[in-house]
Short mmCIF file of N, CA and C in Angstrom, two decimals:
data_model
loop_
_atom_site.label_atom_id
_atom_site.label_comp_id
_atom_site.label_asym_id
_atom_site.label_seq_id
_atom_site.Cartn_x
_atom_site.Cartn_y
_atom_site.Cartn_z
N MET A 1 -36.74 54.37 26.26
CA MET A 1 -37.20 53.14 25.37
C MET A 1 -38.18 52.36 26.14
N PRO A 2 -39.19 52.52 25.20
CA PRO A 2 -40.48 51.48 26.53
C PRO A 2 -39.72 50.19 25.88
N ARG A 3 -40.56 49.35 26.98
CA ARG A 3 -40.15 48.05 27.43
C ARG A 3 -40.78 47.55 26.00
N PRO A 4 -41.94 47.35 25.62
CA PRO A 4 -41.91 46.58 24.45
C PRO A 4 -41.28 46.94 23.21
N GLU A 5 -40.61 47.61 22.97
CA GLU A 5 -39.60 48.17 21.81
C GLU A 5 -38.28 47.21 22.04
N VAL A 6 -37.97 47.02 23.72
CA VAL A 6 -36.87 46.13 23.74
C VAL A 6 -36.76 45.05 23.68
N LEU A 7 -38.05 44.37 24.02
CA LEU A 7 -38.46 43.37 23.97
C LEU A 7 -37.98 42.90 22.35
N GLU A 8 -38.80 44.03 21.55
CA GLU A 8 -38.93 43.48 20.17
C GLU A 8 -37.54 43.67 19.74
N ARG A 9 -36.71 44.49 19.98
CA ARG A 9 -35.29 44.46 19.27
C ARG A 9 -34.50 43.44 19.80
N ILE A 10 -34.78 42.88 21.28
CA ILE A 10 -34.09 41.62 21.38
C ILE A 10 -34.43 40.53 20.65
N LYS A 11 -36.02 40.21 20.73
CA LYS A 11 -36.12 38.96 19.84
C LYS A 11 -35.84 39.25 18.27
N ALA A 12 -35.68 40.67 18.06
CA ALA A 12 -35.56 40.72 16.35
C ALA A 12 -33.80 40.34 16.49
N ALA A 13 -32.89 40.63 17.38
CA ALA A 13 -31.49 40.24 17.45
C ALA A 13 -31.45 38.77 17.49
N GLU A 14 -32.51 38.28 18.28
CA GLU A 14 -32.06 36.57 18.43
C GLU A 14 -32.36 36.10 17.48
N GLU A 15 -33.41 36.13 16.80
CA GLU A 15 -33.90 36.18 15.41
C GLU A 15 -33.03 35.90 13.99
N GLU A 16 -32.23 37.17 14.28
CA GLU A 16 -31.23 37.98 13.42
C GLU A 16 -29.80 36.42 13.77
N ALA A 17 -29.40 36.49 14.89
CA ALA A 17 -28.59 35.50 15.37
C ALA A 17 -28.79 34.07 14.93
N GLU A 18 -30.01 33.49 15.21
CA GLU A 18 -30.23 32.08 14.92
C GLU A 18 -30.35 32.21 13.15
N GLU A 19 -30.76 33.18 12.63
CA GLU A 19 -30.64 32.93 10.73
C GLU A 19 -29.14 33.10 10.77
N ILE A 20 -28.11 33.45 11.21
CA ILE A 20 -26.40 33.67 11.15
C ILE A 20 -26.00 32.36 11.76
N VAL A 21 -26.84 31.92 12.64
CA VAL A 21 -26.13 30.75 12.88
C VAL A 21 -26.32 29.47 11.87
N GLU A 22 -27.79 29.48 11.57
CA GLU A 22 -28.41 28.63 10.59
C GLU A 22 -27.73 28.69 9.06
N GLU A 23 -27.14 29.98 8.55
CA GLU A 23 -26.83 30.21 7.55
C GLU A 23 -25.02 29.54 7.87
N ALA A 24 -24.52 29.76 8.93
CA ALA A 24 -23.25 29.30 9.17
C ALA A 24 -23.15 27.78 9.32
N LYS A 25 -24.18 27.40 9.83
CA LYS A 25 -24.48 25.61 9.75
C LYS A 25 -24.48 24.96 8.25
N ALA A 26 -25.27 25.79 7.45
CA ALA A 26 -25.64 25.43 6.10
C ALA A 26 -24.27 25.49 5.36
N ASP A 27 -23.58 26.74 5.60
CA ASP A 27 -22.34 26.91 5.12
C ASP A 27 -21.23 25.90 5.09
N ARG A 28 -21.31 25.49 6.22
CA ARG A 28 -20.31 24.22 6.82
C ARG A 28 -20.56 23.27 6.34
N GLU A 29 -21.85 22.82 6.30
CA GLU A 29 -22.60 21.78 5.59
C GLU A 29 -21.72 21.62 4.36
N GLU A 30 -22.14 22.72 3.66
CA GLU A 30 -21.78 22.81 2.17
C GLU A 30 -20.15 22.46 1.78
N ARG A 31 -19.43 23.44 2.85
CA ARG A 31 -18.24 22.95 2.70
C ARG A 31 -17.65 21.92 3.28
N ILE A 32 -18.34 20.92 3.94
CA ILE A 32 -18.12 19.87 4.16
C ILE A 32 -18.21 18.89 2.97
N ALA A 33 -19.38 18.93 2.51
CA ALA A 33 -19.84 18.31 1.44
C ALA A 33 -18.47 18.24 0.19
N GLU A 34 -18.61 19.81 -0.04
CA GLU A 34 -17.33 19.99 -1.25
C GLU A 34 -16.00 19.72 -0.64
N ALA A 35 -15.75 19.61 0.71
CA ALA A 35 -14.35 18.91 0.75
C ALA A 35 -14.14 17.31 0.49
N ARG A 36 -15.46 16.48 0.90
CA ARG A 36 -15.98 15.13 0.87
C ARG A 36 -15.76 14.95 -0.45
N GLU A 37 -16.26 15.57 -1.63
CA GLU A 37 -16.08 15.79 -3.26
C GLU A 37 -14.93 15.78 -3.58
N ARG A 38 -14.55 16.69 -3.09
CA ARG A 38 -12.87 16.93 -3.50
C ARG A 38 -12.00 16.11 -3.17
N ALA A 39 -12.20 15.06 -1.69
CA ALA A 39 -10.94 14.29 -1.24
C ALA A 39 -11.53 13.00 -2.13
N ASP A 40 -12.88 12.93 -2.41
CA ASP A 40 -13.02 11.70 -3.37
C ASP A 40 -12.41 12.03 -4.80
N GLU A 41 -12.59 13.21 -5.08
CA GLU A 41 -11.50 13.29 -6.60
C GLU A 41 -10.48 12.83 -6.35
N ILE A 42 -9.32 13.00 -5.49
CA ILE A 42 -8.34 13.10 -5.05
C ILE A 42 -8.03 11.86 -4.76
N ARG A 43 -8.54 11.12 -4.20
CA ARG A 43 -8.54 9.61 -3.96
C ARG A 43 -8.40 8.93 -5.12
N ALA A 44 -9.94 9.21 -5.88
CA ALA A 44 -9.61 8.84 -7.31
C ALA A 44 -8.73 8.99 -8.53
N GLU A 45 -8.08 10.27 -8.24
CA GLU A 45 -6.72 10.75 -9.40
C GLU A 45 -5.69 10.01 -8.85
N ALA A 46 -5.38 9.67 -7.31
CA ALA A 46 -4.29 8.97 -7.01
C ALA A 46 -4.42 7.54 -7.30
N GLU A 47 -5.58 6.67 -7.19
CA GLU A 47 -5.84 5.22 -7.64
C GLU A 47 -5.76 5.45 -8.87
N THR A 48 -6.22 6.12 -9.86
CA THR A 48 -6.06 6.06 -11.27
C THR A 48 -3.98 6.19 -11.44
N GLU A 49 -3.43 7.34 -11.14
CA GLU A 49 -2.26 7.56 -11.37
C GLU A 49 -1.59 6.01 -10.68
N ALA A 50 -2.11 5.82 -9.60
CA ALA A 50 -1.26 4.45 -9.04
C ALA A 50 -1.25 3.55 -10.16
N ASP A 51 -2.87 2.96 -10.34
CA ASP A 51 -2.67 1.47 -11.42
C ASP A 51 -2.18 2.04 -12.58
N GLU A 52 -1.84 3.31 -12.99
CA GLU A 52 -0.80 3.67 -14.24
C GLU A 52 0.51 3.29 -13.66
N MET A 53 0.96 3.77 -13.30
CA MET A 53 2.28 3.64 -12.28
C MET A 53 2.61 2.00 -12.29
N ALA A 54 1.64 1.27 -11.53
CA ALA A 54 1.97 -0.15 -11.64
C ALA A 54 1.98 -0.90 -13.04
N GLU A 55 1.13 -0.36 -13.64
CA GLU A 55 1.12 -1.16 -14.90
C GLU A 55 2.52 -0.42 -16.12
N GLN A 56 2.76 0.55 -15.72
CA GLN A 56 3.97 0.82 -16.20
C GLN A 56 5.40 -0.41 -16.16
N ARG A 57 5.21 -0.30 -14.28
CA ARG A 57 6.31 -0.68 -13.87
C ARG A 57 6.35 -2.54 -14.21
N LEU A 58 4.91 -2.85 -14.55
CA LEU A 58 5.04 -4.49 -14.77
C LEU A 58 5.59 -4.59 -16.13
N ASP A 59 5.07 -3.57 -17.28
CA ASP A 59 5.51 -3.13 -18.57
C ASP A 59 6.96 -3.43 -18.45
N GLU A 60 7.62 -2.69 -17.67
CA GLU A 60 8.99 -2.67 -17.62
C GLU A 60 9.66 -4.09 -16.98
N ALA A 61 9.15 -4.62 -16.17
CA ALA A 61 9.63 -5.76 -15.74
C ALA A 61 9.58 -6.75 -16.30
N GLU A 62 8.29 -6.97 -17.10
CA GLU A 62 8.42 -7.95 -18.52
C GLU A 62 9.20 -7.45 -19.47
N SER A 63 9.56 -6.53 -20.00
CA SER A 63 10.49 -6.30 -20.85
C SER A 63 11.85 -6.61 -20.32
N GLU A 64 12.04 -6.48 -18.74
CA GLU A 64 13.50 -6.73 -18.68
C GLU A 64 13.59 -8.62 -18.65
N ILE A 65 12.20 -8.91 -17.97
CA ILE A 65 12.10 -10.92 -17.81
C ILE A 65 12.70 -11.42 -19.39
N GLU A 66 11.81 -10.36 -20.04
CA GLU A 66 12.28 -11.09 -21.73
C GLU A 66 13.52 -10.98 -22.09
N ALA A 67 14.03 -9.80 -22.02
CA ALA A 67 15.65 -9.55 -22.56
C ALA A 67 16.45 -10.93 -21.77
N ARG A 68 16.04 -10.82 -20.55
CA ARG A 68 16.76 -11.47 -19.46
C ARG A 68 16.78 -13.05 -20.14
N ALA A 69 15.62 -13.42 -20.44
CA ALA A 69 15.27 -15.00 -20.88
C ALA A 69 15.66 -15.06 -22.58
N THR A 70 15.80 -14.17 -23.06
CA THR A 70 16.19 -14.24 -24.38
C THR A 70 17.80 -14.34 -24.32
N GLU A 71 18.79 -13.67 -23.47
CA GLU A 71 19.88 -13.60 -22.86
C GLU A 71 20.33 -15.02 -22.62
N ILE A 72 19.61 -15.66 -21.65
CA ILE A 72 19.55 -17.07 -20.90
C ILE A 72 19.84 -17.94 -22.32
N ARG A 73 18.86 -17.71 -23.06
CA ARG A 73 18.76 -18.80 -24.40
C ARG A 73 19.40 -18.59 -25.09
N GLU A 74 19.89 -17.29 -25.45
CA GLU A 74 21.17 -17.39 -26.39
C GLU A 74 22.27 -18.15 -25.72
N GLU A 75 22.77 -17.57 -24.71
CA GLU A 75 23.81 -18.26 -23.77
C GLU A 75 23.84 -19.64 -23.76
N GLY A 76 22.43 -20.34 -23.55
CA GLY A 76 22.20 -21.61 -23.35
C GLY A 76 22.63 -22.51 -25.05
N GLN A 77 22.13 -21.47 -26.02
CA GLN A 77 22.42 -22.11 -27.26
C GLN A 77 23.98 -22.31 -27.67
N ALA A 78 24.61 -20.88 -26.89
CA ALA A 78 26.00 -21.09 -27.71
C ALA A 78 26.80 -22.13 -26.59
N SER A 79 26.12 -22.58 -25.47
CA SER A 79 27.00 -23.48 -24.62
C SER A 79 26.75 -24.94 -25.61
N ARG A 80 25.37 -24.91 -25.93
CA ARG A 80 24.97 -26.27 -26.61
C ARG A 80 26.36 -26.29 -27.82
N GLU A 81 26.28 -25.24 -28.66
CA GLU A 81 26.75 -25.42 -29.86
C GLU A 81 28.63 -25.55 -29.82
N GLU A 82 28.67 -25.31 -28.45
CA GLU A 82 30.32 -25.52 -28.14
C GLU A 82 30.73 -27.03 -27.48
N LEU A 83 29.06 -27.60 -26.91
CA LEU A 83 29.47 -28.91 -26.30
C LEU A 83 29.14 -29.66 -27.58
N ILE A 84 28.50 -29.43 -28.29
CA ILE A 84 28.17 -30.49 -30.05
C ILE A 84 29.48 -30.50 -30.15
N ALA A 85 30.26 -29.16 -30.41
CA ALA A 85 31.64 -29.25 -30.91
C ALA A 85 32.82 -29.95 -30.49
N GLN A 86 32.63 -30.04 -29.31
CA GLN A 86 33.66 -30.61 -28.72
C GLN A 86 33.27 -31.90 -28.68
N ALA A 87 32.19 -32.51 -28.63
CA ALA A 87 31.84 -33.86 -28.82
C ALA A 87 32.00 -34.61 -30.33
N GLU A 88 31.63 -33.41 -31.34
CA GLU A 88 32.37 -34.03 -32.41
C GLU A 88 33.70 -34.12 -32.71
N ALA A 89 34.50 -33.06 -32.06
CA ALA A 89 35.83 -33.33 -31.89
C ALA A 89 36.42 -34.62 -31.61
N GLN A 90 35.86 -34.86 -30.50
CA GLN A 90 36.59 -36.11 -29.82
C GLN A 90 35.62 -37.41 -30.31
N MET A 91 34.77 -37.27 -31.28
CA MET A 91 33.97 -38.64 -31.79
C MET A 91 34.96 -39.50 -32.62
N ASP A 92 35.97 -39.30 -33.09
CA ASP A 92 36.93 -40.10 -33.79
C ASP A 92 37.55 -40.66 -32.56
N GLU A 93 38.02 -39.95 -31.51
CA GLU A 93 38.87 -40.54 -30.54
C GLU A 93 38.10 -41.54 -29.78
N ALA A 94 37.00 -41.11 -29.63
CA ALA A 94 36.22 -42.03 -28.66
C ALA A 94 35.97 -43.02 -29.61
N VAL A 95 35.57 -43.42 -30.98
CA VAL A 95 35.37 -44.47 -31.50
C VAL A 95 36.58 -45.18 -31.87
N GLU A 96 37.65 -44.93 -31.78
CA GLU A 96 38.88 -45.41 -31.72
C GLU A 96 39.27 -46.08 -30.25
N TYR A 97 38.92 -45.58 -29.02
CA TYR A 97 38.96 -46.08 -27.77
C TYR A 97 38.22 -47.40 -27.76
N ALA A 98 37.04 -46.89 -28.26
CA ALA A 98 36.11 -48.19 -28.19
C ALA A 98 36.58 -49.41 -28.99
N ILE A 99 36.93 -49.26 -30.38
CA ILE A 99 37.22 -50.21 -30.99
C ILE A 99 38.79 -50.85 -30.61
N ASP A 100 39.78 -50.03 -29.80
CA ASP A 100 40.68 -51.01 -29.46
C ASP A 100 40.37 -51.38 -27.91
N GLN A 101 39.33 -51.04 -27.06
CA GLN A 101 38.82 -51.94 -25.86
C GLN A 101 38.32 -53.25 -26.36
N PHE A 102 37.61 -52.97 -27.54
CA PHE A 102 36.94 -54.38 -27.96
C PHE A 102 37.89 -55.33 -28.61
N GLU A 103 38.83 -54.80 -29.27
CA GLU A 103 40.25 -55.79 -29.93
C GLU A 103 40.78 -56.50 -28.55
N GLU A 104 40.76 -55.30 -27.47
CA GLU A 104 41.50 -56.26 -26.62
C GLU A 104 40.72 -57.05 -26.06
N ALA A 105 39.18 -57.11 -25.72
CA ALA A 105 38.73 -57.90 -25.30
C ALA A 105 38.78 -59.10 -26.21
N VAL A 106 38.81 -59.38 -27.59
CA VAL A 106 38.77 -59.83 -28.32
C VAL A 106 39.99 -60.88 -28.01
N HIS A 107 41.09 -60.10 -27.99
CA HIS A 107 42.39 -61.09 -27.98
C HIS A 107 42.28 -61.61 -26.68
N ALA A 108 41.81 -60.70 -25.72
CA ALA A 108 41.84 -61.47 -24.03
C ALA A 108 41.25 -62.90 -24.36
N GLN A 109 40.15 -63.00 -25.08
CA GLN A 109 39.86 -64.41 -25.14
C GLN A 109 40.31 -65.27 -25.91
N THR A 110 40.91 -64.92 -27.02
CA THR A 110 41.66 -66.02 -27.67
C THR A 110 43.19 -66.38 -26.87
#
């Protein structure tokens, strides 16, 4: 094979190799861009899911707090009513005691 033909074949092979390398680089860049885009999508989905879960947990916590607050208010109301009933039951006794103490104080002065 003559020398110029060999050189042309070598040059053609080098050009073909360069094209392959350039295509590979372009393909790599495209894949990297696609991977970054997909990563951004996954990140956005994860953030949305996390926000939804946080909102759900917050709603559940608020419901639990409201239920507990209602329970505490009901317990407080029951205790209040019980104390009022006890106080009313002892009112006659307290009035009688106060009158007795007053009468004793008056008799002690005379």
